[in-house]
Amino acid sequence: MDFFTSLDISSSALTAERTRMNLISNNLANANATRTAEGGPYKRKDAVFATQQTGQSFNEKLEKALKGGPPPNGVQVVEIIEDQRPPRMQFDPGHPDADPQGYVALPNVNVVEEMADMIAATRAYEANVTAVQAAKSMALKTLEISR
């Protein structure tokens, strides 16, 4: 595994986590949106991550790497899915979107869950930035040897 491979892997993770963070921000921004273009309340969205080198188990990838085969190529967002949980129902007969019984269908966004996801995404992003910095430091130390 060379210097640029580790940067490519960390770069893919940074991109994936940025997408995840954008979805979390969108979910939080629409936590009270009762109307969408599709009709009904906003539905929470989430990213599905997968390794870019699919079709192999971890052990197969590890054996390939130990034998000098191609390294794993990082992570990618393969799909953005809508959460299928039902909307939250809140009694508010004065709301313009209330049904005949006075209940309003609110998005299935749990702010506490989104904040926990945001912290996890931030930590993963920071870990990959640290990996990039470590790879950069190793490369610089290698260049210093040749002086």
PDB file of C-alpha atoms in Angstrom:
ATOM      1  CA  MET A   1       0.000   0.000   0.000  1.00  0.00           C
ATOM      2  CA  ASP A   2       1.584   3.265  -1.052  1.00  0.00           C
ATOM      3  CA  PHE A   3       1.156   6.788   0.257  1.00  0.00           C
ATOM      4  CA  PHE A   4      -1.495   7.777  -2.279  1.00  0.00           C
ATOM      5  CA  THR A   5      -3.619   4.687  -1.607  1.00  0.00           C
ATOM      6  CA  SER A   6      -4.059   5.652   2.033  1.00  0.00           C
ATOM      7  CA  LEU A   7      -4.985   9.175   0.954  1.00  0.00           C
ATOM      8  CA  ASP A   8      -7.528   7.811  -1.542  1.00  0.00           C
ATOM      9  CA  ILE A   9      -9.120   5.611   1.111  1.00  0.00           C
ATOM     10  CA  SER A  10      -9.356   8.435   3.641  1.00  0.00           C
ATOM     11  CA  SER A  11     -10.614  10.787   0.945  1.00  0.00           C
ATOM     12  CA  SER A  12     -13.471   8.432   0.108  1.00  0.00           C
ATOM     13  CA  ALA A  13     -14.392   8.273   3.800  1.00  0.00           C
ATOM     14  CA  LEU A  14     -14.320  12.064   4.091  1.00  0.00           C
ATOM     15  CA  THR A  15     -16.647  12.357   1.093  1.00  0.00           C
ATOM     16  CA  ALA A  16     -19.033   9.728   2.481  1.00  0.00           C
ATOM     17  CA  GLU A  17     -19.147  11.342   5.923  1.00  0.00           C
ATOM     18  CA  ARG A  18     -19.739  14.767   4.365  1.00  0.00           C
ATOM     19  CA  THR A  19     -22.739  13.299   2.499  1.00  0.00           C
ATOM     20  CA  ARG A  20     -23.978  11.782   5.767  1.00  0.00           C
ATOM     21  CA  MET A  21     -23.591  15.145   7.521  1.00  0.00           C
ATOM     22  CA  ASN A  22     -25.507  16.908   4.728  1.00  0.00           C
ATOM     23  CA  LEU A  23     -28.377  14.430   5.135  1.00  0.00           C
ATOM     24  CA  ILE A  24     -28.402  14.929   8.904  1.00  0.00           C
ATOM     25  CA  SER A  25     -28.526  18.708   8.412  1.00  0.00           C
ATOM     26  CA  ASN A  26     -31.390  18.309   5.957  1.00  0.00           C
ATOM     27  CA  ASN A  27     -33.262  16.070   8.391  1.00  0.00           C
ATOM     28  CA  LEU A  28     -32.875  18.616  11.191  1.00  0.00           C
ATOM     29  CA  ALA A  29     -33.901  21.505   8.938  1.00  0.00           C
ATOM     30  CA  ASN A  30     -37.094  19.660   7.960  1.00  0.00           C
ATOM     31  CA  ALA A  31     -37.949  18.311  11.433  1.00  0.00           C
ATOM     32  CA  ASN A  32     -41.234  20.254  11.384  1.00  0.00           C
ATOM     33  CA  ALA A  33     -42.011  20.311   7.635  1.00  0.00           C
ATOM     34  CA  THR A  34     -45.573  19.060   7.220  1.00  0.00           C
ATOM     35  CA  ARG A  35     -45.731  19.591   3.449  1.00  0.00           C
ATOM     36  CA  THR A  36     -43.507  18.243   0.675  1.00  0.00           C
ATOM     37  CA  ALA A  37     -43.741  18.156  -3.105  1.00  0.00           C
ATOM     38  CA  GLU A  38     -44.677  14.459  -2.863  1.00  0.00           C
ATOM     39  CA  GLY A  39     -47.415  15.274  -0.355  1.00  0.00           C
ATOM     40  CA  GLY A  40     -47.459  14.645   3.358  1.00  0.00           C
ATOM     41  CA  PRO A  41     -44.727  15.326   5.895  1.00  0.00           C
ATOM     42  CA  TYR A  42     -40.998  15.157   5.216  1.00  0.00           C
ATOM     43  CA  LYS A  43     -39.453  11.675   5.529  1.00  0.00           C
ATOM     44  CA  ARG A  44     -36.094  11.268   7.229  1.00  0.00           C
ATOM     45  CA  LYS A  45     -33.226  10.305   4.901  1.00  0.00           C
ATOM     46  CA  ASP A  46     -30.127   8.253   5.629  1.00  0.00           C
ATOM     47  CA  ALA A  47     -27.024   7.204   3.678  1.00  0.00           C
ATOM     48  CA  VAL A  48     -26.100   3.571   3.056  1.00  0.00           C
ATOM     49  CA  PHE A  49     -22.330   3.020   3.011  1.00  0.00           C
ATOM     50  CA  ALA A  50     -20.528   0.145   1.297  1.00  0.00           C
ATOM     51  CA  THR A  51     -16.938  -0.697   0.613  1.00  0.00           C
ATOM     52  CA  GLN A  52     -15.918   0.256  -2.912  1.00  0.00           C
ATOM     53  CA  GLN A  53     -14.428  -3.182  -3.468  1.00  0.00           C
ATOM     54  CA  THR A  54     -17.516  -5.378  -3.137  1.00  0.00           C
ATOM     55  CA  GLY A  55     -18.111  -9.090  -3.488  1.00  0.00           C
ATOM     56  CA  GLN A  56     -15.443 -10.242  -1.050  1.00  0.00           C
ATOM     57  CA  SER A  57     -15.464 -11.052   2.627  1.00  0.00           C
ATOM     58  CA  PHE A  58     -13.123  -9.292   5.040  1.00  0.00           C
ATOM     59  CA  ASN A  59     -10.906 -12.387   5.261  1.00  0.00           C
ATOM     60  CA  GLU A  60     -10.580 -12.570   1.459  1.00  0.00           C
ATOM     61  CA  LYS A  61      -9.604  -8.904   1.304  1.00  0.00           C
ATOM     62  CA  LEU A  62      -7.110  -9.318   4.137  1.00  0.00           C
ATOM     63  CA  GLU A  63      -5.488 -12.328   2.454  1.00  0.00           C
ATOM     64  CA  LYS A  64      -5.203 -10.396  -0.826  1.00  0.00           C
ATOM     65  CA  ALA A  65      -3.645  -7.437   0.960  1.00  0.00           C
ATOM     66  CA  LEU A  66      -1.133  -9.663   2.780  1.00  0.00           C
ATOM     67  CA  LYS A  67      -0.159 -11.306  -0.519  1.00  0.00           C
ATOM     68  CA  GLY A  68       0.385  -7.931  -2.143  1.00  0.00           C
ATOM     69  CA  GLY A  69      -2.921  -7.799  -3.965  1.00  0.00           C
ATOM     70  CA  PRO A  70      -4.900  -4.642  -4.590  1.00  0.00           C
ATOM     71  CA  PRO A  71      -5.815  -2.802  -1.401  1.00  0.00           C
ATOM     72  CA  PRO A  72      -9.383  -1.953  -0.474  1.00  0.00           C
ATOM     73  CA  ASN A  73     -10.547   1.210  -2.160  1.00  0.00           C
ATOM     74  CA  GLY A  74     -12.375   2.907   0.670  1.00  0.00           C
ATOM     75  CA  VAL A  75     -16.058   3.542   1.147  1.00  0.00           C
ATOM     76  CA  GLN A  76     -18.847   4.992  -0.926  1.00  0.00           C
ATOM     77  CA  VAL A  77     -22.444   6.046  -0.479  1.00  0.00           C
ATOM     78  CA  VAL A  78     -24.368   3.478  -2.506  1.00  0.00           C
ATOM     79  CA  GLU A  79     -27.868   4.679  -1.727  1.00  0.00           C
ATOM     80  CA  ILE A  80     -29.831   7.344   0.087  1.00  0.00           C
ATOM     81  CA  ILE A  81     -32.910   5.809   1.641  1.00  0.00           C
ATOM     82  CA  GLU A  82     -36.042   7.266   3.200  1.00  0.00           C
ATOM     83  CA  ASP A  83     -36.889   6.116   6.701  1.00  0.00           C
ATOM     84  CA  GLN A  84     -40.091   4.057   6.527  1.00  0.00           C
ATOM     85  CA  ARG A  85     -41.232   4.739  10.080  1.00  0.00           C
ATOM     86  CA  PRO A  86     -44.675   6.338  10.252  1.00  0.00           C
ATOM     87  CA  PRO A  87     -44.988  10.081  10.833  1.00  0.00           C
ATOM     88  CA  ARG A  88     -45.426  11.442  14.347  1.00  0.00           C
ATOM     89  CA  MET A  89     -49.021  12.399  15.036  1.00  0.00           C
ATOM     90  CA  GLN A  90     -49.575  15.506  17.157  1.00  0.00           C
ATOM     91  CA  PHE A  91     -52.903  16.920  18.285  1.00  0.00           C
ATOM     92  CA  ASP A  92     -53.148  20.495  16.976  1.00  0.00           C
ATOM     93  CA  PRO A  93     -56.660  21.230  15.651  1.00  0.00           C
ATOM     94  CA  GLY A  94     -55.688  24.801  14.691  1.00  0.00           C
ATOM     95  CA  HIS A  95     -52.901  23.708  12.333  1.00  0.00           C
ATOM     96  CA  PRO A  96     -53.688  24.136   8.606  1.00  0.00           C
ATOM     97  CA  ASP A  97     -52.554  20.543   7.892  1.00  0.00           C
ATOM     98  CA  ALA A  98     -54.615  18.950  10.669  1.00  0.00           C
ATOM     99  CA  ASP A  99     -56.866  16.032   9.736  1.00  0.00           C
ATOM    100  CA  PRO A 100     -60.601  16.044  10.648  1.00  0.00           C
ATOM    101  CA  GLN A 101     -59.765  14.618  14.101  1.00  0.00           C
ATOM    102  CA  GLY A 102     -57.315  17.505  14.731  1.00  0.00           C
ATOM    103  CA  TYR A 103     -54.075  15.543  14.350  1.00  0.00           C
ATOM    104  CA  VAL A 104     -51.127  16.788  12.303  1.00  0.00           C
ATOM    105  CA  ALA A 105     -48.706  14.329  10.656  1.00  0.00           C
ATOM    106  CA  LEU A 106     -45.185  15.518  11.497  1.00  0.00           C
ATOM    107  CA  PRO A 107     -41.904  14.190  10.027  1.00  0.00           C
ATOM    108  CA  ASN A 108     -40.439  10.989  11.446  1.00  0.00           C
ATOM    109  CA  VAL A 109     -37.301  12.919  12.473  1.00  0.00           C
ATOM    110  CA  ASN A 110     -36.083  12.395  16.037  1.00  0.00           C
ATOM    111  CA  VAL A 111     -33.860  15.390  16.883  1.00  0.00           C
ATOM    112  CA  VAL A 112     -31.986  13.484  19.608  1.00  0.00           C
ATOM    113  CA  GLU A 113     -31.220  10.632  17.195  1.00  0.00           C
ATOM    114  CA  GLU A 114     -30.042  13.110  14.557  1.00  0.00           C
ATOM    115  CA  MET A 115     -27.743  14.839  17.045  1.00  0.00           C
ATOM    116  CA  ALA A 116     -26.215  11.490  18.046  1.00  0.00           C
ATOM    117  CA  ASP A 117     -25.706  10.654  14.360  1.00  0.00           C
ATOM    118  CA  MET A 118     -24.115  14.073  13.857  1.00  0.00           C
ATOM    119  CA  ILE A 119     -21.626  13.438  16.658  1.00  0.00           C
ATOM    120  CA  ALA A 120     -20.768  10.011  15.195  1.00  0.00           C
ATOM    121  CA  ALA A 121     -20.310  11.492  11.700  1.00  0.00           C
ATOM    122  CA  THR A 122     -18.122  14.273  13.108  1.00  0.00           C
ATOM    123  CA  ARG A 123     -15.928  11.786  14.973  1.00  0.00           C
ATOM    124  CA  ALA A 124     -15.553   9.581  11.888  1.00  0.00           C
ATOM    125  CA  TYR A 125     -14.644  12.642   9.815  1.00  0.00           C
ATOM    126  CA  GLU A 126     -12.070  13.732  12.402  1.00  0.00           C
ATOM    127  CA  ALA A 127     -10.565  10.224  12.505  1.00  0.00           C
ATOM    128  CA  ASN A 128     -10.075  10.250   8.748  1.00  0.00           C
ATOM    129  CA  VAL A 129      -8.550  13.738   8.830  1.00  0.00           C
ATOM    130  CA  THR A 130      -6.104  12.376  11.421  1.00  0.00           C
ATOM    131  CA  ALA A 131      -5.309   9.437   9.125  1.00  0.00           C
ATOM    132  CA  VAL A 132      -4.582  11.854   6.266  1.00  0.00           C
ATOM    133  CA  GLN A 133      -2.341  13.932   8.533  1.00  0.00           C
ATOM    134  CA  ALA A 134      -0.476  10.804   9.689  1.00  0.00           C
ATOM    135  CA  ALA A 135       0.096   9.673   6.090  1.00  0.00           C
ATOM    136  CA  LYS A 136       1.321  13.149   5.191  1.00  0.00           C
ATOM    137  CA  SER A 137       3.672  13.192   8.186  1.00  0.00           C
ATOM    138  CA  MET A 138       5.069   9.776   7.233  1.00  0.00           C
ATOM    139  CA  ALA A 139       5.703  10.951   3.676  1.00  0.00           C
ATOM    140  CA  LEU A 140       7.480  14.079   4.921  1.00  0.00           C
ATOM    141  CA  LYS A 141       9.653  12.013   7.274  1.00  0.00           C
ATOM    142  CA  THR A 142      10.535   9.743   4.364  1.00  0.00           C
ATOM    143  CA  LEU A 143      11.609  12.761   2.317  1.00  0.00           C
ATOM    144  CA  GLU A 144      13.753  14.004   5.216  1.00  0.00           C
ATOM    145  CA  ILE A 145      15.713  10.732   5.155  1.00  0.00           C
ATOM    146  CA  SER A 146      16.950  11.484   1.641  1.00  0.00           C
ATOM    147  CA  ARG A 147      18.487  14.841   2.669  1.00  0.00           C
TER     148      ARG A 147
END
